[in-house]
Amino acid sequence: MSKRKALFIGGTGTISMAITKSLEKDFSDDWELYLLNRGNRSSELPAGIKVIHADINNEDEAKAALGDMTFDTVCDFIGFVVPQLERDYRLFKGKTKQFMYISSASAYQKPVGDFRITEGTPLANPYWEYSRNKIACEEFLMEKYRSEGFPVTIIRPSHTYDVRNVPLGVHGDNGSWQVIKRMLDGKPVIIHGDGTSLWHMTFNEDFAKGFMGLMGNAHAIGESYQITNDESLTWNQIYQTIADVLGVELKAVHVSSEFLAAASHYDFTGGLIGDKANTVVFDNTKLKRAVPGLNMNIRFEQGVRKTLDYVLSHKECQKEDPKFDAWCDKVIVAMEEAKNKILG
C-alpha cells in the first residue's frame, strides 16, 4: 500500500517542527513528508524528510520547484495575510485533497462574550491586526470551499510552546529569558492584571497529536478546529509553577493590562488586551470527536520543566534584554511610588 504524501509550507517552527518529528518517528510507514522552505533549521530535521528548497513568497520559484507534484495534505504554517493564501490557492488548487491552514485562537471574539470557547465562538478582534488578518484568511479559504469545494481545514492554536522558549504573558522583544533571569536574580516580575484570569498552555508535542489526527481525515474538510491542552491555569499558577521548577521565590507585581499597554512601546494592546488578558477555557469536544482516543496529556508543569531544562543548558536561548529589564524596573518603581503617594 502506497504512503500518503504531505507537504508542509515551513515545517521548522514551534508548532510545525513537533509535527514533522512526530510524523517521521511514529507515522513514517503511513506518510511521506515534504517540506517547502528556504532551508532554515534543516540540520534538525529527521533523516527521512524530503526538503524542497524554495521561497514560498516567490510564487514562480515555488511553482517551478513543485512541478506536477500532488499531495494528500498540504499545510501552510506561515500564512498571515490574504495575498499569501491567494497564492496558496493558485499553487494547490486541484493538487491536494486537503489544505490545512494554521490560523489562531486569538481570532475569537474580544472582549470575550463567554469564557467557554468553542469553534462556534464568533471571530472578531478589534485590538489586534494579526488576529484580524487571520480571520480574513479564514474567510477567504472558506469562501473557496463553499463556492468551489477547495478542501480546507482550519486549525486554531492558542498559546503553544516548545523547549526553546518559556511561555509567559509579559516579556520583551527578545522573548522570555529576561523574565527568567529576573526570577533567578531574585528580582520582582510583572504579571498582567491580578493574575487570576484563566489560560491554556499547550506543549508542541501535545499539539502535534491533535494535528496529525486531522491529517487526511475526511471529517475535517470544510471544518475548523481549535487544538489546545485541556488544562486551565491562572497566570498566578503559571508564574508560580515556573518559579517552583527554578527553585526560587516568586516575587510578583500585578499591573493592569491597560496600564502596561499605555506605558510601553511593546504590543500589549494586541498581545494582552486582545488575547492573554482574557479568561478563556477551550472546549476541545469537536476535536476529540474527529480524533477518537486523542490524549493530550502533557501538563504545564511537565512541559515547562522540559523547556527550562533546555533553556538553562543552551546559551543561544538566553537572549538578554536590558531595555525590557529597565522598563520592568521603571514600572515596578512607579507602582510602588503611586501606592506610597496615595497612602501619604
Coordinates of C-alpha atoms in Angstrom, one line a residue:
M1 CA 0.0 0.0 0.0
S2 CA 1.5 3.4 -1.0
K3 CA 2.2 6.1 1.5
R4 CA 0.1 9.3 1.6
K5 CA 2.1 12.4 0.8
A6 CA 2.1 15.6 2.9
L7 CA 3.6 19.0 2.2
F8 CA 4.4 21.5 4.9
I9 CA 5.0 25.1 4.0
G10 CA 7.5 26.0 6.6
G11 CA 7.8 22.9 8.8
T12 CA 10.5 24.0 11.2
G13 CA 8.7 26.4 13.6
T14 CA 7.5 25.9 17.1
I15 CA 4.3 24.1 16.1
S16 CA 5.4 22.5 12.8
M17 CA 8.8 21.1 14.0
A18 CA 7.0 18.9 16.6
I19 CA 4.6 17.6 13.9
T20 CA 7.5 17.0 11.5
K21 CA 9.4 15.0 14.1
S22 CA 6.3 13.1 15.3
L23 CA 5.3 12.1 11.8
E24 CA 8.7 10.7 10.9
K25 CA 9.0 8.9 14.3
D26 CA 5.6 7.4 14.6
F27 CA 3.9 7.5 11.2
S28 CA 6.7 7.2 8.6
D29 CA 5.0 4.0 7.3
D30 CA 1.9 6.0 6.6
W31 CA 3.1 9.4 5.5
E32 CA 5.8 10.6 3.1
L33 CA 6.6 14.2 4.3
Y34 CA 7.9 17.1 2.2
L35 CA 8.9 20.5 3.5
L36 CA 8.9 23.6 1.3
N37 CA 11.2 26.1 2.8
R38 CA 14.4 28.0 2.4
G39 CA 16.5 25.5 4.4
N40 CA 16.4 27.2 7.8
R41 CA 16.9 24.7 10.7
S42 CA 17.3 21.8 8.2
S43 CA 20.1 20.3 10.3
E44 CA 17.5 19.5 13.0
L45 CA 15.2 17.6 10.6
P46 CA 14.9 13.8 10.8
A47 CA 16.7 11.9 8.1
G48 CA 13.6 10.7 6.2
I49 CA 12.2 14.2 5.5
K50 CA 12.3 15.5 1.9
V51 CA 13.1 19.2 1.6
I52 CA 12.0 21.2 -1.4
H53 CA 14.2 24.3 -1.3
A54 CA 12.2 27.3 -2.5
D55 CA 10.9 30.6 -1.2
I56 CA 7.1 30.3 -1.0
N57 CA 6.9 34.1 -1.2
N58 CA 8.3 33.8 -4.7
E59 CA 5.3 32.2 -6.4
D60 CA 7.1 31.4 -9.7
E61 CA 10.0 29.8 -7.9
A62 CA 7.7 27.7 -5.7
K63 CA 5.6 26.6 -8.7
A64 CA 8.8 25.5 -10.6
A65 CA 10.1 23.6 -7.6
L66 CA 6.8 21.8 -7.0
G67 CA 6.3 20.9 -10.7
D68 CA 3.4 18.5 -11.2
M69 CA 3.6 17.0 -7.7
T70 CA 0.3 16.3 -5.9
F71 CA -0.4 15.7 -2.2
D72 CA -2.9 14.2 0.1
T73 CA -2.4 17.0 2.6
V74 CA -0.8 20.5 2.3
C75 CA -0.4 22.7 5.3
D76 CA 0.6 26.4 5.4
F77 CA 2.2 27.2 8.8
I78 CA 3.4 30.7 7.8
G79 CA 0.4 32.3 6.1
F80 CA -0.5 35.6 7.8
V81 CA -2.3 37.7 5.2
V82 CA -4.9 37.1 2.5
P83 CA -2.5 37.5 -0.5
Q84 CA -0.4 34.6 0.8
L85 CA -3.4 32.4 0.9
E86 CA -4.5 33.5 -2.6
R87 CA -1.1 32.4 -3.7
D88 CA -1.5 29.0 -2.0
Y89 CA -4.9 28.6 -3.6
R90 CA -3.4 29.2 -7.1
L91 CA -0.5 26.8 -6.3
F92 CA -2.5 23.9 -4.9
K93 CA -6.0 24.0 -6.4
G94 CA -6.6 20.6 -7.9
K95 CA -3.2 19.3 -6.4
T96 CA -4.2 18.4 -2.9
K97 CA -7.1 16.5 -1.2
Q98 CA -6.8 18.7 1.9
F99 CA -5.4 22.1 2.6
M100 CA -4.8 22.8 6.3
Y101 CA -4.4 26.4 7.4
I102 CA -2.9 27.4 10.7
S103 CA -5.0 30.3 12.0
S104 CA -5.1 31.5 15.6
A105 CA -7.3 31.2 18.6
S106 CA -6.7 34.9 19.2
A107 CA -9.2 35.4 16.3
Y108 CA -12.0 34.6 18.7
Q109 CA -14.3 37.5 19.9
K110 CA -12.8 40.1 22.1
P111 CA -14.0 41.3 24.5
V112 CA -14.9 37.8 25.4
G113 CA -18.7 37.2 25.5
D114 CA -18.4 33.8 27.1
F115 CA -15.2 32.4 28.7
R116 CA -16.1 28.9 27.2
I117 CA -14.6 28.9 23.8
T118 CA -15.8 26.5 21.0
E119 CA -15.3 26.6 17.3
G120 CA -18.7 28.3 17.1
T121 CA -17.5 31.3 19.1
P122 CA -17.7 34.4 16.9
L123 CA -14.5 35.7 15.3
A124 CA -13.8 39.4 16.0
N125 CA -10.8 41.1 17.5
P126 CA -10.6 44.9 17.3
Y127 CA -7.4 45.0 19.3
W128 CA -5.0 43.0 17.2
E129 CA -4.3 43.4 13.5
Y130 CA -2.6 40.0 13.5
S131 CA -5.9 38.3 14.5
R132 CA -8.0 40.3 12.0
N133 CA -5.6 39.2 9.2
K134 CA -6.1 35.6 10.4
I135 CA -9.8 36.0 10.3
A136 CA -9.7 37.4 6.8
C137 CA -7.5 34.4 5.7
E138 CA -10.1 32.0 7.1
E139 CA -12.9 33.8 5.3
F140 CA -11.1 33.7 2.0
L141 CA -10.4 29.9 2.3
M142 CA -14.0 29.1 3.5
E143 CA -15.5 31.0 0.6
K144 CA -13.3 28.9 -1.8
Y145 CA -14.6 25.8 0.0
R146 CA -18.2 26.8 -0.3
S147 CA -18.1 28.0 -3.9
E148 CA -15.6 25.6 -5.4
G149 CA -15.0 22.8 -3.0
F150 CA -11.5 23.8 -2.2
P151 CA -10.7 21.2 0.6
V152 CA -9.8 23.4 3.5
T153 CA -9.3 22.6 7.2
I154 CA -8.8 25.5 9.6
I155 CA -6.6 24.9 12.7
R156 CA -6.7 27.4 15.6
P157 CA -3.8 27.0 18.1
S158 CA -3.7 29.0 21.3
H159 CA -0.5 29.5 23.3
T160 CA 1.7 26.7 22.1
Y161 CA 5.3 26.5 23.3
D162 CA 8.4 24.3 22.8
V163 CA 11.7 23.6 24.6
R164 CA 13.3 26.8 23.3
N165 CA 11.1 29.5 24.9
V166 CA 9.3 29.7 28.3
P167 CA 5.7 30.8 27.7
L168 CA 4.8 34.0 29.6
G169 CA 2.3 36.8 29.5
V170 CA 4.6 39.8 29.7
H171 CA 8.0 39.8 28.1
G172 CA 10.2 42.0 25.8
D173 CA 11.3 41.8 22.2
N174 CA 13.9 39.1 22.9
G175 CA 11.5 36.6 24.4
S176 CA 11.1 35.4 27.9
W177 CA 14.7 34.8 29.1
Q178 CA 14.9 38.2 30.8
V179 CA 11.9 37.4 33.0
I180 CA 13.5 34.0 33.9
K181 CA 16.8 35.8 34.7
R182 CA 14.9 38.3 36.9
M183 CA 13.4 35.3 38.8
L184 CA 16.9 33.7 39.2
D185 CA 18.3 37.0 40.3
G186 CA 15.6 37.5 43.0
K187 CA 14.0 40.4 41.3
P188 CA 10.3 41.0 41.0
V189 CA 8.5 40.2 37.8
I190 CA 5.3 41.7 36.3
I191 CA 2.1 39.7 36.0
H192 CA -0.7 41.3 34.0
G193 CA -4.0 42.1 35.7
D194 CA -4.5 40.4 39.1
G195 CA -3.2 37.1 37.8
T196 CA -6.5 35.3 38.2
S197 CA -7.6 35.1 34.6
L198 CA -7.6 31.6 33.1
W199 CA -5.3 30.5 30.3
H200 CA -4.2 27.3 28.4
M201 CA -0.6 26.3 27.7
T202 CA 0.0 23.6 25.1
F203 CA 3.3 21.9 24.7
N204 CA 4.1 21.5 21.0
E205 CA 4.4 17.7 21.2
D206 CA 0.8 17.6 22.5
F207 CA -0.4 19.9 19.8
A208 CA 1.1 17.5 17.2
K209 CA -1.1 14.6 18.4
G210 CA -4.3 16.6 17.6
F211 CA -3.0 17.9 14.3
M212 CA -1.9 14.5 13.0
G213 CA -5.3 13.1 13.8
L214 CA -6.8 15.6 11.4
M215 CA -4.4 15.0 8.5
G216 CA -6.1 13.1 5.8
N217 CA -9.3 13.0 7.9
A218 CA -12.4 13.2 5.7
H219 CA -14.5 14.6 8.5
A220 CA -12.1 17.6 8.8
I221 CA -12.8 19.0 5.3
G222 CA -14.7 22.3 5.5
E223 CA -14.3 22.4 9.3
S224 CA -12.4 24.4 11.8
Y225 CA -10.7 23.0 15.0
Q226 CA -9.0 24.5 18.0
I227 CA -6.2 22.4 19.3
T228 CA -5.2 23.1 22.9
N229 CA -4.4 21.2 26.1
D230 CA -7.5 20.8 28.4
E231 CA -5.6 22.1 31.5
S232 CA -6.8 25.6 32.6
L233 CA -4.4 27.7 34.7
T234 CA -4.4 31.1 36.2
W235 CA -1.4 33.3 35.3
N236 CA -0.5 33.3 39.0
Q237 CA -0.3 29.5 38.8
I238 CA 1.7 29.7 35.6
Y239 CA 4.3 32.0 37.1
Q240 CA 4.4 30.1 40.4
T241 CA 5.0 26.8 38.6
I242 CA 7.9 28.3 36.7
A243 CA 9.4 29.7 40.0
D244 CA 8.9 26.3 41.7
V245 CA 10.7 24.5 38.9
L246 CA 13.5 27.0 39.1
G247 CA 13.6 26.6 42.9
V248 CA 13.2 30.3 43.5
E249 CA 10.7 32.6 45.3
L250 CA 8.2 34.2 43.1
K251 CA 8.1 38.0 43.6
A252 CA 5.1 39.1 41.6
V253 CA 4.0 42.6 40.9
H254 CA 0.5 42.8 39.4
V255 CA -0.1 45.6 36.9
S256 CA -3.3 46.2 34.9
S257 CA -3.0 45.2 31.2
E258 CA -4.4 48.6 30.2
F259 CA -1.6 50.4 32.1
L260 CA 1.0 48.1 30.6
A261 CA -0.3 48.8 27.1
A262 CA -0.3 52.5 27.7
A263 CA 3.1 52.7 29.3
S264 CA 5.2 50.9 26.8
H265 CA 6.1 50.5 23.2
Y266 CA 5.5 46.8 23.3
D267 CA 2.4 45.3 21.6
F268 CA 0.5 44.7 24.8
T269 CA -2.7 46.1 23.2
G270 CA -2.8 43.1 20.9
G271 CA -0.9 40.6 22.9
L272 CA -2.6 41.2 26.2
I273 CA -5.9 43.1 25.8
G274 CA -6.6 41.3 22.5
D275 CA -5.5 37.9 23.8
K276 CA -3.8 36.9 27.0
A277 CA -5.6 39.2 29.5
N278 CA -8.9 37.4 28.8
T279 CA -10.2 34.4 30.7
V280 CA -10.7 31.6 28.2
V281 CA -11.5 27.9 28.6
F282 CA -11.2 25.9 25.4
D283 CA -13.7 23.2 24.8
N284 CA -12.0 20.5 22.6
T285 CA -15.0 18.3 22.2
K286 CA -15.2 18.8 18.4
L287 CA -11.5 17.8 18.0
K288 CA -12.0 14.7 20.2
R289 CA -15.0 13.6 18.1
A290 CA -12.9 13.9 14.9
V291 CA -9.8 12.2 16.5
P292 CA -11.1 9.3 18.7
G293 CA -8.8 8.3 21.5
L294 CA -6.9 11.6 21.4
N295 CA -4.9 12.0 24.7
M296 CA -3.2 15.4 25.1
N297 CA -1.7 14.7 28.5
I298 CA 1.4 16.9 29.0
R299 CA 0.6 19.1 32.0
F300 CA 2.2 22.6 32.1
E301 CA 4.4 21.6 35.0
Q302 CA 5.8 18.7 32.9
G303 CA 6.2 20.7 29.7
V304 CA 7.8 23.8 31.2
R305 CA 10.2 21.6 33.2
K306 CA 11.5 20.3 29.8
T307 CA 11.6 23.8 28.5
L308 CA 13.6 25.2 31.5
D309 CA 16.0 22.3 31.4
Y310 CA 16.7 23.1 27.7
V311 CA 16.9 26.9 28.0
L312 CA 19.2 26.7 31.1
S313 CA 21.6 24.4 29.2
H314 CA 21.6 26.2 25.9
K315 CA 23.2 29.7 25.8
E316 CA 21.6 30.5 22.5
C317 CA 18.2 30.5 24.2
Q318 CA 19.4 33.1 26.8
K319 CA 18.9 36.3 24.9
E320 CA 19.3 39.1 27.4
D321 CA 17.1 42.2 27.0
P322 CA 18.5 45.1 29.1
K323 CA 15.9 47.5 27.7
F324 CA 13.0 45.4 28.8
D325 CA 14.7 44.8 32.2
A326 CA 15.0 48.6 32.7
W327 CA 11.4 49.1 31.7
C328 CA 10.2 46.5 34.2
D329 CA 12.2 48.3 37.0
K330 CA 10.5 51.6 36.0
V331 CA 7.0 50.2 36.0
I332 CA 7.6 48.4 39.4
V333 CA 9.0 51.6 40.9
A334 CA 6.1 53.7 39.5
M335 CA 3.6 51.3 41.1
E336 CA 5.3 51.5 44.5
E337 CA 5.6 55.3 44.3
A338 CA 1.9 55.6 43.4
K339 CA 0.9 53.4 46.3
N340 CA 3.1 55.4 48.8
K341 CA 1.7 58.7 47.4
I342 CA -1.9 57.6 48.0
L343 CA -1.1 56.3 51.5
G344 CA 0.6 59.7 52.3

